PDB file of C-alpha atoms in Angstrom:
ATOM      1  CA  MET F 172     -26.326  33.133  34.283  1.00 43.00           C
ATOM      2  CA  LYS F 173     -22.591  33.787  33.343  1.00 49.00           C
ATOM      3  CA  LYS F 174     -20.925  35.462  36.407  1.00 57.00           C
ATOM      4  CA  ILE F 175     -18.737  38.137  35.979  1.00 59.00           C
ATOM      5  CA  ASP F 176     -14.998  38.548  36.249  1.00 63.00           C
ATOM      6  CA  ASN F 177     -13.688  39.381  39.690  1.00 66.00           C
ATOM      7  CA  LYS F 178     -12.204  41.921  38.401  1.00 67.00           C
ATOM      8  CA  ASP F 179     -14.861  44.047  36.484  1.00 70.00           C
ATOM      9  CA  ILE F 180     -16.192  43.297  40.867  1.00 77.00           C
ATOM     10  CA  ASN F 181     -15.807  46.516  42.781  1.00 82.00           C
ATOM     11  CA  PRO F 182     -13.686  45.548  45.965  1.00 81.00           C
ATOM     12  CA  GLN F 183     -16.105  47.862  48.173  1.00 83.00           C
ATOM     13  CA  VAL F 184     -18.600  44.930  46.464  1.00 85.00           C
ATOM     14  CA  PHE F 185     -16.958  41.414  48.905  1.00 85.00           C
ATOM     15  CA  LYS F 186     -16.473  43.682  51.515  1.00 81.00           C
ATOM     16  CA  LEU F 187     -20.294  44.029  51.010  1.00 85.00           C
ATOM     17  CA  TYR F 188     -19.715  40.048  51.377  1.00 83.00           C
ATOM     18  CA  ASP F 189     -17.645  39.842  53.822  1.00 80.00           C
ATOM     19  CA  ASP F 190     -20.102  41.635  56.305  1.00 83.00           C
ATOM     20  CA  TYR F 191     -23.139  39.919  55.165  1.00 82.00           C
ATOM     21  CA  ALA F 192     -21.014  36.752  55.340  1.00 79.00           C
ATOM     22  CA  HIS F 193     -20.269  36.734  59.090  1.00 77.00           C
ATOM     23  CA  ASN F 194     -23.260  38.284  60.124  1.00 77.00           C
ATOM     24  CA  ARG F 195     -21.938  42.317  60.483  1.00 81.00           C
ATOM     25  CA  MET F 196     -25.435  42.820  58.150  1.00 79.00           C
ATOM     26  CA  GLU F 197     -28.930  41.320  57.947  1.00 85.00           C
ATOM     27  CA  ARG F 198     -29.579  40.831  54.723  1.00 85.00           C
ATOM     28  CA  ARG F 199     -32.068  43.349  53.073  1.00 87.00           C
ATOM     29  CA  GLU F 200     -29.220  46.149  54.387  1.00 88.00           C
ATOM     30  CA  PHE F 201     -26.934  43.811  51.884  1.00 85.00           C
ATOM     31  CA  ILE F 202     -28.855  43.741  48.311  1.00 85.00           C
ATOM     32  CA  GLU F 203     -29.645  47.355  49.197  1.00 87.00           C
ATOM     33  CA  LYS F 204     -26.185  48.107  49.537  1.00 88.00           C
ATOM     34  CA  LEU F 205     -24.539  45.897  46.765  1.00 85.00           C
ATOM     35  CA  SER F 206     -27.604  47.367  44.454  1.00 87.00           C
ATOM     36  CA  LEU F 207     -25.783  50.740  44.851  1.00 85.00           C
ATOM     37  CA  TYR F 208     -22.572  48.530  42.095  1.00 84.00           C
ATOM     38  CA  ALA F 209     -25.319  47.605  40.116  1.00 80.00           C
ATOM     39  CA  VAL F 210     -24.090  50.067  37.024  1.00 78.00           C
ATOM     40  CA  GLY F 211     -23.862  49.799  33.487  1.00 72.00           C
ATOM     41  CA  GLY F 212     -24.273  46.526  32.116  1.00 70.00           C
ATOM     42  CA  LEU F 213     -23.893  45.143  35.836  1.00 77.00           C
ATOM     43  CA  THR F 214     -27.287  44.016  37.053  1.00 82.00           C
ATOM     44  CA  LEU F 215     -27.955  43.205  41.034  1.00 84.00           C
ATOM     45  CA  THR F 216     -28.883  39.554  39.413  1.00 81.00           C
ATOM     46  CA  SER F 217     -26.066  39.672  37.746  1.00 78.00           C
ATOM     47  CA  LEU F 218     -23.685  40.276  41.089  1.00 80.00           C
ATOM     48  CA  MET F 219     -25.755  37.874  43.538  1.00 76.00           C
ATOM     49  CA  SER F 220     -25.173  35.825  41.284  1.00 73.00           C
ATOM     50  CA  SER F 221     -21.631  35.624  40.758  1.00 75.00           C
ATOM     51  CA  ILE F 222     -20.640  36.924  44.701  1.00 75.00           C
ATOM     52  CA  MET F 223     -22.926  34.176  46.071  1.00 75.00           C
ATOM     53  CA  PRO F 224     -22.047  30.089  46.845  1.00 80.00           C
ATOM     54  CA  ASP F 225     -22.394  27.665  44.085  1.00 79.00           C
ATOM     55  CA  TYR F 226     -22.387  24.044  45.109  1.00 83.00           C
ATOM     56  CA  ASP F 227     -22.559  23.117  41.962  1.00 80.00           C
ATOM     57  CA  ALA F 228     -18.607  24.319  41.622  1.00 79.00           C
ATOM     58  CA  ILE F 229     -18.003  20.140  43.345  1.00 90.00           C
ATOM     59  CA  GLN F 230     -14.513  18.718  42.235  1.00 94.00           C
ATOM     60  CA  ILE F 231     -14.923  15.647  43.720  1.00 96.00           C
ATOM     61  CA  ALA F 232     -18.344  13.430  44.630  1.00 95.00           C
ATOM     62  CA  GLN F 233     -19.684  12.654  46.882  1.00 94.00           C
ATOM     63  CA  ASP F 234     -19.524   9.220  45.432  1.00 95.00           C
ATOM     64  CA  ASN F 235     -16.056   9.032  43.424  1.00 97.00           C
ATOM     65  CA  PRO F 236     -14.862   5.451  42.947  1.00 97.00           C
ATOM     66  CA  GLU F 237     -11.619   6.073  44.506  1.00 97.00           C
ATOM     67  CA  LEU F 238     -12.776   6.636  47.816  1.00 98.00           C
ATOM     68  CA  ASN F 239     -14.946   5.065  50.678  1.00 97.00           C
ATOM     69  CA  THR F 240     -17.027   7.695  52.102  1.00 98.00           C
ATOM     70  CA  GLU F 241     -19.558   7.586  54.783  1.00 98.00           C
ATOM     71  CA  THR F 242     -21.665   9.786  57.076  1.00 98.00           C
ATOM     72  CA  ILE F 243     -20.495   8.539  60.642  1.00 98.00           C
ATOM     73  CA  GLU F 244     -20.937   9.754  64.450  1.00 98.00           C
ATOM     74  CA  TYR F 245     -18.717  10.511  67.505  1.00 97.00           C
ATOM     75  CA  THR F 246     -19.768  11.769  70.828  1.00 95.00           C
ATOM     76  CA  SER F 247     -18.414  14.976  72.072  1.00 93.00           C
ATOM     77  CA  PRO F 248     -18.665  14.617  75.966  1.00 87.00           C
ATOM     78  CA  LYS F 249     -17.647  18.598  77.009  1.00 84.00           C
ATOM     79  CA  GLY F 250     -19.213  20.098  73.616  1.00 76.00           C
ATOM     80  CA  GLY F 251     -23.229  19.298  71.717  1.00 76.00           C
ATOM     81  CA  GLY F 252     -23.045  15.945  72.856  1.00 87.00           C
ATOM     82  CA  THR F 253     -23.514  13.628  68.978  1.00 96.00           C
ATOM     83  CA  ILE F 254     -22.074  14.730  66.147  1.00 97.00           C
ATOM     84  CA  LYS F 255     -22.404  13.268  62.708  1.00 98.00           C
ATOM     85  CA  ALA F 256     -19.313  14.179  59.826  1.00 98.00           C
ATOM     86  CA  GLN F 257     -18.003  13.132  56.475  1.00 98.00           C
ATOM     87  CA  LEU F 258     -15.093  10.539  56.984  1.00 98.00           C
ATOM     88  CA  SER F 259     -13.809  10.028  53.535  1.00 98.00           C
ATOM     89  CA  ARG F 260     -10.443   7.752  53.025  1.00 98.00           C
ATOM     90  CA  PRO F 261      -9.366   6.363  49.682  1.00 98.00           C
ATOM     91  CA  LYS F 262     -10.118   2.723  48.415  1.00 96.00           C
ATOM     92  CA  ASP F 263      -6.643   1.603  47.461  1.00 92.00           C
ATOM     93  CA  ALA F 264      -4.604   2.408  50.441  1.00 90.00           C
ATOM     94  CA  LYS F 265      -1.715   0.389  51.952  1.00 89.00           C
ATOM     95  CA  GLY F 266      -1.873  -0.206  55.665  1.00 94.00           C
ATOM     96  CA  LYS F 267      -2.558   2.943  58.101  1.00 97.00           C
ATOM     97  CA  LEU F 268      -2.925   6.252  57.191  1.00 98.00           C
ATOM     98  CA  PRO F 269      -2.385  10.011  58.593  1.00 98.00           C
ATOM     99  CA  GLY F 270      -5.560  12.078  59.374  1.00 98.00           C
ATOM    100  CA  ILE F 271      -6.928  15.823  58.830  1.00 98.00           C
ATOM    101  CA  VAL F 272      -9.970  17.045  60.151  1.00 98.00           C
ATOM    102  CA  VAL F 273     -10.946  19.803  57.826  1.00 98.00           C
ATOM    103  CA  VAL F 274     -13.338  22.637  59.923  1.00 98.00           C
ATOM    104  CA  HIS F 275     -16.569  24.613  58.516  1.00 98.00           C
ATOM    105  CA  GLU F 276     -16.572  28.004  57.860  1.00 96.00           C
ATOM    106  CA  ASN F 277     -19.553  29.510  59.983  1.00 95.00           C
ATOM    107  CA  ARG F 278     -22.342  28.127  58.434  1.00 95.00           C
ATOM    108  CA  GLY F 279     -21.845  24.029  59.235  1.00 97.00           C
ATOM    109  CA  LEU F 280     -20.710  21.078  56.866  1.00 98.00           C
ATOM    110  CA  ASN F 281     -21.761  23.130  53.511  1.00 96.00           C
ATOM    111  CA  PRO F 282     -20.951  21.282  50.190  1.00 96.00           C
ATOM    112  CA  HIS F 283     -18.090  23.035  49.715  1.00 96.00           C
ATOM    113  CA  ILE F 284     -16.299  21.937  53.382  1.00 97.00           C
ATOM    114  CA  ALA F 285     -17.449  18.623  52.478  1.00 98.00           C
ATOM    115  CA  ASP F 286     -15.235  18.248  49.371  1.00 98.00           C
ATOM    116  CA  VAL F 287     -12.250  19.958  50.853  1.00 98.00           C
ATOM    117  CA  GLY F 288     -12.683  16.734  52.891  1.00 98.00           C
ATOM    118  CA  ARG F 289     -12.725  14.381  50.056  1.00 98.00           C
ATOM    119  CA  ARG F 290      -9.942  15.952  48.317  1.00 98.00           C
ATOM    120  CA  ALA F 291      -7.847  15.934  51.416  1.00 98.00           C
ATOM    121  CA  ALA F 292      -8.230  12.123  50.976  1.00 98.00           C
ATOM    122  CA  MET F 293      -7.571  12.090  47.067  1.00 98.00           C
ATOM    123  CA  ALA F 294      -4.612  13.200  48.494  1.00 98.00           C
ATOM    124  CA  GLY F 295      -4.061   9.758  50.486  1.00 97.00           C
ATOM    125  CA  PHE F 296      -4.889  10.938  54.279  1.00 98.00           C
ATOM    126  CA  ILE F 297      -8.109   9.666  56.083  1.00 98.00           C
ATOM    127  CA  SER F 298     -10.480  12.711  56.995  1.00 98.00           C
ATOM    128  CA  ILE F 299     -12.968  14.553  58.574  1.00 98.00           C
ATOM    129  CA  SER F 300     -15.353  16.908  58.229  1.00 98.00           C
ATOM    130  CA  PRO F 301     -17.558  17.231  61.279  1.00 98.00           C
ATOM    131  CA  ASP F 302     -20.876  19.293  61.486  1.00 98.00           C
ATOM    132  CA  ALA F 303     -21.160  21.338  64.049  1.00 97.00           C
ATOM    133  CA  LEU F 304     -24.691  22.151  63.396  1.00 97.00           C
ATOM    134  CA  SER F 305     -25.738  18.194  64.220  1.00 97.00           C
ATOM    135  CA  PRO F 306     -26.826  18.692  67.394  1.00 96.00           C
ATOM    136  CA  LEU F 307     -29.875  21.627  65.735  1.00 96.00           C
ATOM    137  CA  GLY F 308     -29.830  19.253  63.416  1.00 96.00           C
ATOM    138  CA  GLY F 309     -27.157  19.555  60.747  1.00 97.00           C
ATOM    139  CA  TYR F 310     -26.339  21.962  57.619  1.00 97.00           C
ATOM    140  CA  PRO F 311     -30.210  22.834  56.597  1.00 97.00           C
ATOM    141  CA  GLY F 312     -29.222  22.932  53.021  1.00 94.00           C
ATOM    142  CA  ASN F 313     -28.250  27.059  52.798  1.00 92.00           C
ATOM    143  CA  ASP F 314     -25.764  28.880  54.173  1.00 92.00           C
ATOM    144  CA  ASP F 315     -28.111  31.509  55.446  1.00 90.00           C
ATOM    145  CA  ASP F 316     -29.630  29.826  58.022  1.00 94.00           C
ATOM    146  CA  GLY F 317     -26.332  27.442  57.854  1.00 95.00           C
ATOM    147  CA  ARG F 318     -25.474  31.438  59.995  1.00 93.00           C
ATOM    148  CA  THR F 319     -28.159  31.872  61.890  1.00 94.00           C
ATOM    149  CA  MET F 320     -28.225  28.567  63.444  1.00 96.00           C
ATOM    150  CA  GLN F 321     -24.304  28.316  63.871  1.00 96.00           C
ATOM    151  CA  ARG F 322     -24.447  31.573  65.968  1.00 94.00           C
ATOM    152  CA  LYS F 323     -27.182  29.794  68.246  1.00 95.00           C
ATOM    153  CA  ARG F 324     -24.369  26.992  69.453  1.00 96.00           C
ATOM    154  CA  ASP F 325     -21.388  28.639  71.448  1.00 95.00           C
ATOM    155  CA  ARG F 326     -18.341  28.684  69.871  1.00 95.00           C
ATOM    156  CA  ASN F 327     -15.891  26.919  72.387  1.00 96.00           C
ATOM    157  CA  GLU F 328     -18.271  23.838  72.330  1.00 96.00           C
ATOM    158  CA  MET F 329     -18.200  23.425  68.860  1.00 97.00           C
ATOM    159  CA  LEU F 330     -14.485  23.885  69.250  1.00 97.00           C
ATOM    160  CA  GLU F 331     -14.682  21.020  72.280  1.00 97.00           C
ATOM    161  CA  ASP F 332     -16.891  18.967  69.188  1.00 97.00           C
ATOM    162  CA  PHE F 333     -14.135  19.528  67.330  1.00 98.00           C
ATOM    163  CA  ILE F 334     -11.532  18.464  69.734  1.00 97.00           C
ATOM    164  CA  SER F 335     -13.836  14.938  69.855  1.00 97.00           C
ATOM    165  CA  ALA F 336     -13.185  14.353  66.478  1.00 98.00           C
ATOM    166  CA  PHE F 337      -9.556  14.866  66.627  1.00 98.00           C
ATOM    167  CA  ASP F 338      -9.776  12.204  69.051  1.00 98.00           C
ATOM    168  CA  PHE F 339     -12.043   9.927  67.369  1.00 98.00           C
ATOM    169  CA  LEU F 340      -9.294   9.646  63.892  1.00 98.00           C
ATOM    170  CA  LYS F 341      -6.837   9.557  66.352  1.00 98.00           C
ATOM    171  CA  ASN F 342      -7.984   6.489  67.625  1.00 98.00           C
ATOM    172  CA  HIS F 343      -9.843   5.256  64.372  1.00 98.00           C
ATOM    173  CA  PRO F 344      -8.507   1.234  63.376  1.00 97.00           C
ATOM    174  CA  GLU F 345      -7.426   2.914  59.642  1.00 97.00           C
ATOM    175  CA  CYS F 346      -5.553   6.058  61.090  1.00 98.00           C
ATOM    176  CA  THR F 347      -1.707   6.144  62.795  1.00 98.00           C
ATOM    177  CA  GLY F 348      -2.489   8.322  65.088  1.00 98.00           C
ATOM    178  CA  ASN F 349      -1.126  11.322  62.860  1.00 98.00           C
ATOM    179  CA  VAL F 350      -3.403  13.760  62.573  1.00 98.00           C
ATOM    180  CA  GLY F 351      -3.174  17.513  61.625  1.00 98.00           C
ATOM    181  CA  VAL F 352      -6.308  19.892  61.340  1.00 98.00           C
ATOM    182  CA  VAL F 353      -7.239  22.990  58.600  1.00 98.00           C
ATOM    183  CA  GLY F 354      -9.902  24.637  58.574  1.00 98.00           C
ATOM    184  CA  PHE F 355     -11.401  28.292  56.971  1.00 98.00           C
ATOM    185  CA  CYS F 356     -13.069  31.612  58.950  1.00 97.00           C
ATOM    186  CA  PHE F 357     -14.207  30.293  61.587  1.00 97.00           C
ATOM    187  CA  GLY F 358     -12.855  26.796  60.887  1.00 98.00           C
ATOM    188  CA  GLY F 359      -9.240  29.176  60.832  1.00 98.00           C
ATOM    189  CA  TRP F 360      -9.697  29.837  64.338  1.00 98.00           C
ATOM    190  CA  ILE F 361     -10.271  26.649  65.192  1.00 98.00           C
ATOM    191  CA  SER F 362      -7.533  25.430  63.697  1.00 98.00           C
ATOM    192  CA  ASN F 363      -5.071  28.009  65.860  1.00 98.00           C
ATOM    193  CA  MET F 364      -7.167  26.265  68.983  1.00 98.00           C
ATOM    194  CA  MET F 365      -6.851  23.331  68.492  1.00 98.00           C
ATOM    195  CA  ALA F 366      -2.587  23.736  67.990  1.00 98.00           C
ATOM    196  CA  VAL F 367      -3.305  25.043  71.268  1.00 98.00           C
ATOM    197  CA  LYS F 368      -5.657  23.072  72.980  1.00 98.00           C
ATOM    198  CA  VAL F 369      -5.123  19.591  71.957  1.00 98.00           C
ATOM    199  CA  PRO F 370      -0.850  18.790  72.633  1.00 98.00           C
ATOM    200  CA  ASP F 371      -0.657  15.581  70.320  1.00 98.00           C
ATOM    201  CA  LEU F 372      -1.746  17.804  67.093  1.00 98.00           C
ATOM    202  CA  LYS F 373       0.806  17.255  64.568  1.00 98.00           C
ATOM    203  CA  ALA F 374       0.112  20.362  62.471  1.00 98.00           C
ATOM    204  CA  ALA F 375      -2.680  23.024  61.640  1.00 98.00           C
ATOM    205  CA  VAL F 376      -3.265  24.751  58.486  1.00 98.00           C
ATOM    206  CA  PRO F 377      -5.214  27.361  59.419  1.00 98.00           C
ATOM    207  CA  PHE F 378      -6.529  30.006  56.078  1.00 98.00           C
ATOM    208  CA  TYR F 379      -7.026  33.503  57.086  1.00 98.00           C
ATOM    209  CA  GLY F 380      -8.254  32.374  60.563  1.00 97.00           C
ATOM    210  CA  GLY F 381      -8.909  34.595  63.986  1.00 97.00           C
ATOM    211  CA  GLN F 382      -5.792  34.404  66.164  1.00 98.00           C
ATOM    212  CA  PRO F 383      -5.561  33.013  70.179  1.00 97.00           C
ATOM    213  CA  ASP F 384      -4.474  35.820  72.448  1.00 96.00           C
ATOM    214  CA  ASP F 385      -0.824  36.031  72.983  1.00 96.00           C
ATOM    215  CA  GLU F 386      -0.791  33.899  76.919  1.00 97.00           C
ATOM    216  CA  MET F 387      -2.270  31.118  74.926  1.00 98.00           C
ATOM    217  CA  VAL F 388       0.603  30.420  71.954  1.00 98.00           C
ATOM    218  CA  ALA F 389       3.161  29.319  74.429  1.00 98.00           C
ATOM    219  CA  ASN F 390       0.993  25.475  74.536  1.00 98.00           C
ATOM    220  CA  ILE F 391       1.042  25.112  70.577  1.00 98.00           C
ATOM    221  CA  GLN F 392       2.999  22.096  70.500  1.00 97.00           C
ATOM    222  CA  ALA F 393       2.015  21.703  66.239  1.00 98.00           C
ATOM    223  CA  HIS F 394       3.384  22.970  63.079  1.00 98.00           C
ATOM    224  CA  LEU F 395       2.074  25.888  62.064  1.00 98.00           C
ATOM    225  CA  LEU F 396       1.004  26.523  58.536  1.00 98.00           C
ATOM    226  CA  LEU F 397      -0.927  29.991  58.068  1.00 98.00           C
ATOM    227  CA  HIS F 398      -2.963  31.585  54.652  1.00 98.00           C
ATOM    228  CA  PHE F 399      -3.859  34.685  54.544  1.00 98.00           C
ATOM    229  CA  GLY F 400      -5.499  36.904  51.612  1.00 98.00           C
ATOM    230  CA  GLU F 401      -3.420  40.184  51.476  1.00 97.00           C
ATOM    231  CA  LEU F 402      -6.438  42.226  51.041  1.00 95.00           C
ATOM    232  CA  ASP F 403      -8.137  40.199  54.155  1.00 96.00           C
ATOM    233  CA  THR F 404      -7.240  43.764  56.962  1.00 94.00           C
ATOM    234  CA  ARG F 405     -10.117  42.495  58.567  1.00 94.00           C
ATOM    235  CA  VAL F 406      -8.668  39.222  59.841  1.00 97.00           C
ATOM    236  CA  ASN F 407      -4.917  40.157  58.551  1.00 97.00           C
ATOM    237  CA  ALA F 408      -4.478  42.592  61.039  1.00 97.00           C
ATOM    238  CA  GLY F 409      -4.107  40.557  63.957  1.00 97.00           C
ATOM    239  CA  TRP F 410      -1.444  38.041  62.713  1.00 98.00           C
ATOM    240  CA  PRO F 411       1.716  40.787  63.675  1.00 98.00           C
ATOM    241  CA  ASP F 412       1.010  40.700  66.988  1.00 98.00           C
ATOM    242  CA  TYR F 413       0.057  36.996  66.758  1.00 98.00           C
ATOM    243  CA  GLU F 414       3.112  36.428  64.544  1.00 98.00           C
ATOM    244  CA  LYS F 415       5.923  38.151  67.036  1.00 98.00           C
ATOM    245  CA  ALA F 416       3.821  35.831  70.085  1.00 98.00           C
ATOM    246  CA  LEU F 417       5.226  32.512  68.338  1.00 98.00           C
ATOM    247  CA  LYS F 418       8.553  34.134  67.977  1.00 98.00           C
ATOM    248  CA  ALA F 419       8.636  34.850  71.602  1.00 98.00           C
ATOM    249  CA  ASN F 420       8.005  31.542  72.170  1.00 98.00           C
ATOM    250  CA  ASP F 421       9.933  30.135  69.237  1.00 98.00           C
ATOM    251  CA  LYS F 422       7.081  28.108  68.216  1.00 98.00           C
ATOM    252  CA  ALA F 423       7.516  26.737  64.573  1.00 96.00           C
ATOM    253  CA  TYR F 424       5.830  28.258  62.231  1.00 98.00           C
ATOM    254  CA  THR F 425       4.656  29.229  57.825  1.00 98.00           C
ATOM    255  CA  ALA F 426       2.792  31.863  56.680  1.00 98.00           C
ATOM    256  CA  TYR F 427       1.719  32.920  53.276  1.00 98.00           C
ATOM    257  CA  VAL F 428       0.450  36.242  52.128  1.00 98.00           C
ATOM    258  CA  TYR F 429      -1.831  35.617  48.893  1.00 98.00           C
ATOM    259  CA  PRO F 430      -1.221  38.968  46.612  1.00 97.00           C
ATOM    260  CA  ASN F 431      -4.539  40.666  45.357  1.00 95.00           C
ATOM    261  CA  ALA F 432      -6.944  37.644  47.473  1.00 96.00           C
ATOM    262  CA  ASN F 433     -10.091  38.015  49.344  1.00 94.00           C
ATOM    263  CA  HIS F 434     -10.822  36.608  52.385  1.00 95.00           C
ATOM    264  CA  GLY F 435     -12.010  32.998  51.602  1.00 95.00           C
ATOM    265  CA  PHE F 436     -10.158  32.804  48.177  1.00 96.00           C
ATOM    266  CA  HIS F 437      -9.290  29.021  48.203  1.00 97.00           C
ATOM    267  CA  ASN F 438     -13.602  28.799  48.330  1.00 95.00           C
ATOM    268  CA  ASP F 439     -14.267  28.245  44.374  1.00 93.00           C
ATOM    269  CA  THR F 440     -17.896  28.681  44.978  1.00 91.00           C
ATOM    270  CA  THR F 441     -17.876  31.941  46.079  1.00 86.00           C
ATOM    271  CA  GLY F 442     -16.466  34.474  43.948  1.00 86.00           C
ATOM    272  CA  ARG F 443     -14.282  35.999  46.240  1.00 88.00           C
ATOM    273  CA  PHE F 444     -12.098  32.081  44.626  1.00 91.00           C
ATOM    274  CA  ASP F 445      -8.709  33.110  43.588  1.00 94.00           C
ATOM    275  CA  LYS F 446      -8.317  30.232  41.572  1.00 95.00           C
ATOM    276  CA  GLU F 447      -4.239  30.936  41.274  1.00 97.00           C
ATOM    277  CA  ALA F 448      -3.967  31.410  45.055  1.00 98.00           C
ATOM    278  CA  ALA F 449      -6.100  28.263  46.216  1.00 98.00           C
ATOM    279  CA  GLU F 450      -4.886  25.343  44.093  1.00 98.00           C
ATOM    280  CA  LEU F 451      -1.001  27.134  45.364  1.00 98.00           C
ATOM    281  CA  ALA F 452      -2.533  27.338  49.144  1.00 98.00           C
ATOM    282  CA  TRP F 453      -4.164  23.851  48.610  1.00 98.00           C
ATOM    283  CA  LYS F 454      -0.702  22.416  47.071  1.00 98.00           C
ATOM    284  CA  ARG F 455       1.271  23.905  49.930  1.00 98.00           C
ATOM    285  CA  THR F 456      -0.856  22.217  52.453  1.00 98.00           C
ATOM    286  CA  ILE F 457      -0.770  18.964  51.117  1.00 98.00           C
ATOM    287  CA  ASP F 458       2.792  18.944  51.193  1.00 98.00           C
ATOM    288  CA  PHE F 459       3.144  20.441  54.369  1.00 98.00           C
ATOM    289  CA  PHE F 460       0.706  17.547  56.195  1.00 98.00           C
ATOM    290  CA  ARG F 461       2.597  14.956  54.038  1.00 98.00           C
ATOM    291  CA  GLU F 462       5.371  16.507  55.726  1.00 98.00           C
ATOM    292  CA  ASN F 463       4.464  16.322  59.624  1.00 98.00           C
ATOM    293  CA  LEU F 464       1.778  13.601  59.389  1.00 98.00           C
ATOM    294  CA  ASN F 465       3.924  10.883  57.781  1.00 89.00           C
TER     295      ASN F 465
END
């Protein structure tokens, strides 16, 4: 089914999806409310098709011949025990590479975030993309069940899982030891918190991520690049106080707000995807990592 152009979808539809995707609305209620916007030439089926993830939209295949991509396991002593992750790096690398930890949203390591990990590798980094659902059996193959599973885990334990991924990558024989983190939504919060908790972290890039408490900001040593969608009022509400604390503590940061972009604008598998904003934000991200990890 052909997807509806974003400009033809009522903005309230994206707000409904945001509530649903962040566990503030059950699926039944979401569908009932979504049906109210199935008017004119729009059907409920076409709306669902346009806003729900389509994992055929993958940019870098898992078996891409230019990459060495594998599933590895590492230990997270303070988190969930044994964590599975995708490890990816370019085959033609000459010497050691800087590293990037790629942190998923609130549904485990789905095909989109694994793809983002491979995009980082194609840009010349060694990347690790952990699955915080590993202690529960791993990403279950669909986002609905993934969200349900992730709610069963303590987010601070998951934070420790990603900090352990940093340690694994920093000490990997193919890594220079210079490591950054990029995360999306829940992963954006993880990225901010890793900047607080990990003194050796060189760079952090939260995409529309929740902010740390003001008193934590003094601990940040990493350079920050923060991406926000203009229409993402929920996450953006915390940014003024966070920016004030960053300035008060003389922290290095750059922030961008992308006009008319929704929460999740970088995710090219859902209807919230904004191609222009996503491509610009990703270019800025890679340039930022090249500047701060080399």
